[in-house]
Amino acid sequence: MRSIRKRLQTNIRNRLVGGTLVVVPLVATILLLKFVFVTLDGFLGPILARAIGFRIPGMGLVVMFVALYLLGTFTANVLGKRIFAFGERILTAVPLVRGIYSSSKLLMESMTSNRTSQFSRVVILEYPRRGLYTLAFVTNEEVRRLEDGDRLTAVFLPTTPNPTSGFMLLVPESDLTATPFTVEEGVKLVVSGGLIAPPENRIPAPRTSSG
């Protein structure tokens, strides 16, 4: 009975946290777009009304879409990417803003499969010492073949709560434990700091590194 209640509580907690992680970036985006729309409509509406003699309702929405399109076009070229990267460095220099911005960005990219498409699978690695394990994302299945027949695999180790500040390791494939988790599940697990844990029956037994 206690085991059933514990599983039920864990399931409810995971669903609530998972829903929150999905809703927060979406709500933040909607609020931001609403703010931009109201600001542009309030600023440009009177100007256009004086210029053409009548007011066009919702002009702020049109201007906002045009601005987003131009912004996307600008950030697609080399100069735009450099300016955008500079702005990101400024944002990530502020501790509180860094955590919110990086986590929201990673979640949004995982939902649109832009950033996480670089990850082929989720694995478990014994790191940073024997007896401790961490979640990692495979970025390159075979960087180099070893003399013993094993292969070096490139994995990305994200950090919590700012997953984008992780680092890359080259690990023998034999030291990696495959998981049934999707990349999105892995991202949610990392961003939530372990609050969204997978069901107990899905956790594989991690391999112990040699040496």
CSV table of C-alpha atoms in Angstrom, one decimal:
chain,number,residue,atom,x,y,z
A,1,MET,CA,0.0,0.0,0.0
A,2,ARG,CA,2.8,2.4,0.9
A,3,SER,CA,4.6,1.5,-2.3
A,4,ILE,CA,1.5,2.3,-4.4
A,5,ARG,CA,1.0,5.6,-2.6
A,6,LYS,CA,4.7,6.5,-3.1
A,7,ARG,CA,4.5,5.8,-6.8
A,8,LEU,CA,1.3,7.8,-7.1
A,9,GLN,CA,2.9,10.8,-5.3
A,10,THR,CA,6.0,10.5,-7.6
A,11,ASN,CA,3.8,10.3,-10.7
A,12,ILE,CA,1.8,13.4,-9.6
A,13,ARG,CA,4.9,15.4,-8.8
A,14,ASN,CA,6.6,14.5,-12.1
A,15,ARG,CA,3.5,15.4,-14.1
A,16,LEU,CA,3.2,18.8,-12.3
A,17,VAL,CA,6.8,19.7,-12.7
A,18,GLY,CA,6.8,18.5,-16.3
A,19,GLY,CA,3.8,20.6,-17.1
A,20,THR,CA,5.4,23.6,-15.4
A,21,LEU,CA,8.6,23.2,-17.4
A,22,VAL,CA,6.5,23.3,-20.6
A,23,VAL,CA,4.2,26.1,-19.6
A,24,VAL,CA,6.7,28.5,-18.1
A,25,PRO,CA,8.6,29.2,-21.4
A,26,LEU,CA,5.4,29.3,-23.4
A,27,VAL,CA,3.7,31.8,-21.0
A,28,ALA,CA,6.9,33.9,-20.9
A,29,THR,CA,6.9,34.0,-24.7
A,30,ILE,CA,3.2,34.9,-24.9
A,31,LEU,CA,3.6,37.7,-22.3
A,32,LEU,CA,6.7,39.0,-24.1
A,33,LEU,CA,4.9,39.0,-27.5
A,34,LYS,CA,1.8,40.7,-25.9
A,35,PHE,CA,4.0,43.4,-24.4
A,36,VAL,CA,5.7,44.0,-27.7
A,37,PHE,CA,2.3,44.1,-29.5
A,38,VAL,CA,0.7,46.5,-27.1
A,39,THR,CA,3.8,48.8,-27.1
A,40,LEU,CA,4.1,48.9,-30.9
A,41,ASP,CA,0.4,49.3,-31.4
A,42,GLY,CA,0.2,52.1,-28.9
A,43,PHE,CA,3.3,53.8,-30.3
A,44,LEU,CA,2.7,53.3,-34.1
A,45,GLY,CA,-1.1,53.5,-34.1
A,46,PRO,CA,-1.4,57.2,-33.5
A,47,ILE,CA,1.4,58.0,-36.0
A,48,LEU,CA,-0.1,55.9,-38.8
A,49,ALA,CA,-3.6,57.3,-38.0
A,50,ARG,CA,-2.3,60.9,-38.5
A,51,ALA,CA,-0.4,59.9,-41.7
A,52,ILE,CA,-3.3,58.1,-43.4
A,53,GLY,CA,-6.2,59.8,-41.8
A,54,PHE,CA,-7.6,56.8,-39.9
A,55,ARG,CA,-6.5,54.2,-37.4
A,56,ILE,CA,-5.9,50.6,-38.4
A,57,PRO,CA,-6.7,48.3,-35.4
A,58,GLY,CA,-4.0,45.7,-34.8
A,59,MET,CA,-1.3,47.4,-36.7
A,60,GLY,CA,1.0,46.5,-33.8
A,61,LEU,CA,0.5,42.8,-34.6
A,62,VAL,CA,1.5,43.3,-38.2
A,63,VAL,CA,4.6,45.3,-37.2
A,64,MET,CA,5.5,42.7,-34.6
A,65,PHE,CA,5.5,39.9,-37.2
A,66,VAL,CA,7.5,42.0,-39.6
A,67,ALA,CA,10.0,42.8,-36.8
A,68,LEU,CA,10.3,39.1,-35.9
A,69,TYR,CA,10.9,38.2,-39.5
A,70,LEU,CA,13.5,40.9,-39.9
A,71,LEU,CA,15.1,39.8,-36.6
A,72,GLY,CA,15.2,36.2,-37.8
A,73,THR,CA,16.7,37.2,-41.1
A,74,PHE,CA,19.3,39.4,-39.4
A,75,THR,CA,20.4,36.7,-37.0
A,76,ALA,CA,20.8,34.3,-39.9
A,77,ASN,CA,23.8,36.1,-41.3
A,78,VAL,CA,27.3,36.3,-39.8
A,79,LEU,CA,27.1,39.8,-38.4
A,80,GLY,CA,23.7,39.1,-36.9
A,81,LYS,CA,25.0,36.0,-35.2
A,82,ARG,CA,27.9,37.8,-33.7
A,83,ILE,CA,25.8,40.6,-32.3
A,84,PHE,CA,23.3,38.1,-31.0
A,85,ALA,CA,26.1,36.1,-29.4
A,86,PHE,CA,27.4,39.3,-27.8
A,87,GLY,CA,23.9,40.0,-26.4
A,88,GLU,CA,23.7,36.4,-25.0
A,89,ARG,CA,27.1,36.8,-23.3
A,90,ILE,CA,25.7,39.9,-21.5
A,91,LEU,CA,22.6,38.1,-20.4
A,92,THR,CA,24.4,35.1,-19.2
A,93,ALA,CA,26.8,37.3,-17.2
A,94,VAL,CA,24.0,38.0,-14.7
A,95,PRO,CA,23.6,35.0,-12.4
A,96,LEU,CA,19.7,35.0,-12.0
A,97,VAL,CA,19.1,36.0,-15.6
A,98,ARG,CA,21.6,33.3,-16.8
A,99,GLY,CA,19.7,30.5,-15.2
A,100,ILE,CA,16.3,31.6,-16.4
A,101,TYR,CA,17.4,32.5,-19.9
A,102,SER,CA,19.5,29.4,-20.5
A,103,SER,CA,17.0,26.9,-19.1
A,104,SER,CA,14.1,28.5,-21.1
A,105,LYS,CA,16.2,28.6,-24.2
A,106,LEU,CA,17.2,24.9,-23.9
A,107,LEU,CA,13.6,23.9,-23.3
A,108,MET,CA,12.3,25.8,-26.2
A,109,GLU,CA,15.0,24.4,-28.5
A,110,SER,CA,14.2,20.8,-27.2
A,111,MET,CA,10.6,21.3,-28.2
A,112,THR,CA,11.5,22.6,-31.6
A,113,SER,CA,14.2,19.9,-32.0
A,114,ASN,CA,16.9,22.5,-33.0
A,115,ARG,CA,19.5,22.1,-30.4
A,116,THR,CA,18.7,18.6,-29.2
A,117,SER,CA,18.8,17.2,-32.7
A,118,GLN,CA,22.6,17.3,-32.2
A,119,PHE,CA,22.1,14.7,-29.4
A,120,SER,CA,21.7,11.1,-30.7
A,121,ARG,CA,20.9,9.4,-27.4
A,122,VAL,CA,21.0,9.7,-23.6
A,123,VAL,CA,23.5,7.6,-21.6
A,124,ILE,CA,24.6,7.2,-18.0
A,125,LEU,CA,28.3,7.7,-17.2
A,126,GLU,CA,30.2,7.0,-14.0
A,127,TYR,CA,31.5,10.5,-13.2
A,128,PRO,CA,33.1,12.5,-11.5
A,129,ARG,CA,34.4,9.5,-9.5
A,130,ARG,CA,33.7,5.8,-8.9
A,131,GLY,CA,30.3,5.3,-7.4
A,132,LEU,CA,28.8,8.5,-8.7
A,133,TYR,CA,26.8,8.7,-12.0
A,134,THR,CA,25.7,11.4,-14.3
A,135,LEU,CA,23.4,11.8,-17.3
A,136,ALA,CA,25.1,12.6,-20.6
A,137,PHE,CA,24.1,13.2,-24.2
A,138,VAL,CA,25.9,11.5,-27.1
A,139,THR,CA,27.0,14.0,-29.8
A,140,ASN,CA,29.4,11.7,-31.8
A,141,GLU,CA,29.1,7.9,-31.8
A,142,GLU,CA,32.7,7.3,-32.9
A,143,VAL,CA,35.4,9.9,-32.6
A,144,ARG,CA,38.2,7.4,-32.9
A,145,ARG,CA,38.6,3.6,-32.8
A,146,LEU,CA,40.8,2.3,-29.9
A,147,GLU,CA,43.4,-0.5,-30.3
A,148,ASP,CA,41.4,-2.9,-28.2
A,149,GLY,CA,38.4,-2.6,-30.6
A,150,ASP,CA,36.5,-0.2,-28.3
A,151,ARG,CA,35.6,3.2,-29.7
A,152,LEU,CA,35.8,6.7,-28.2
A,153,THR,CA,32.4,8.4,-28.0
A,154,ALA,CA,31.9,12.1,-27.6
A,155,VAL,CA,29.3,13.0,-24.9
A,156,PHE,CA,28.0,16.3,-23.6
A,157,LEU,CA,27.7,16.6,-19.9
A,158,PRO,CA,25.1,19.3,-19.0
A,159,THR,CA,25.1,21.1,-15.6
A,160,THR,CA,22.1,22.0,-13.4
A,161,PRO,CA,20.3,24.4,-13.3
A,162,ASN,CA,22.1,25.9,-16.3
A,163,PRO,CA,22.5,23.0,-18.8
A,164,THR,CA,24.1,25.1,-21.5
A,165,SER,CA,27.3,25.5,-19.4
A,166,GLY,CA,28.2,21.8,-19.7
A,167,PHE,CA,31.3,20.3,-21.3
A,168,MET,CA,32.3,17.6,-23.6
A,169,LEU,CA,34.1,14.3,-22.8
A,170,LEU,CA,35.6,11.5,-24.9
A,171,VAL,CA,34.6,8.3,-23.2
A,172,PRO,CA,35.1,4.6,-24.2
A,173,GLU,CA,31.7,3.2,-25.4
A,174,SER,CA,32.1,0.3,-22.9
A,175,ASP,CA,31.9,2.8,-20.0
A,176,LEU,CA,28.6,4.2,-21.2
A,177,THR,CA,25.2,2.8,-20.1
A,178,ALA,CA,22.4,3.1,-22.6
A,179,THR,CA,19.1,4.5,-21.4
A,180,PRO,CA,15.6,4.2,-22.8
A,181,PHE,CA,15.1,8.0,-22.3
A,182,THR,CA,14.3,10.3,-25.1
A,183,VAL,CA,16.5,13.4,-25.5
A,184,GLU,CA,13.5,15.6,-24.3
A,185,GLU,CA,13.1,13.4,-21.2
A,186,GLY,CA,16.8,13.8,-20.5
A,187,VAL,CA,16.7,17.5,-20.9
A,188,LYS,CA,13.7,17.8,-18.5
A,189,LEU,CA,15.5,15.6,-16.0
A,190,VAL,CA,18.6,17.9,-16.0
A,191,VAL,CA,16.7,21.2,-16.1
A,192,SER,CA,14.4,20.1,-13.2
A,193,GLY,CA,17.4,19.1,-11.1
A,194,GLY,CA,16.2,15.6,-10.9
A,195,LEU,CA,12.6,16.4,-9.9
A,196,ILE,CA,11.2,14.8,-13.0
A,197,ALA,CA,12.7,11.3,-12.4
A,198,PRO,CA,11.9,8.5,-14.8
A,199,PRO,CA,9.9,5.5,-13.5
A,200,GLU,CA,11.9,3.1,-11.4
A,201,ASN,CA,11.5,0.2,-13.7
A,202,ARG,CA,13.1,2.2,-16.5
A,203,ILE,CA,16.4,3.0,-14.8
A,204,PRO,CA,19.2,0.7,-16.2
A,205,ALA,CA,22.0,-0.7,-14.1
A,206,PRO,CA,24.9,1.7,-14.8
A,207,ARG,CA,28.3,0.2,-15.9
A,208,THR,CA,31.3,0.6,-13.7
A,209,SER,CA,34.2,2.2,-15.5
A,210,SER,CA,37.4,0.2,-15.8
A,211,GLY,CA,40.7,1.2,-14.2
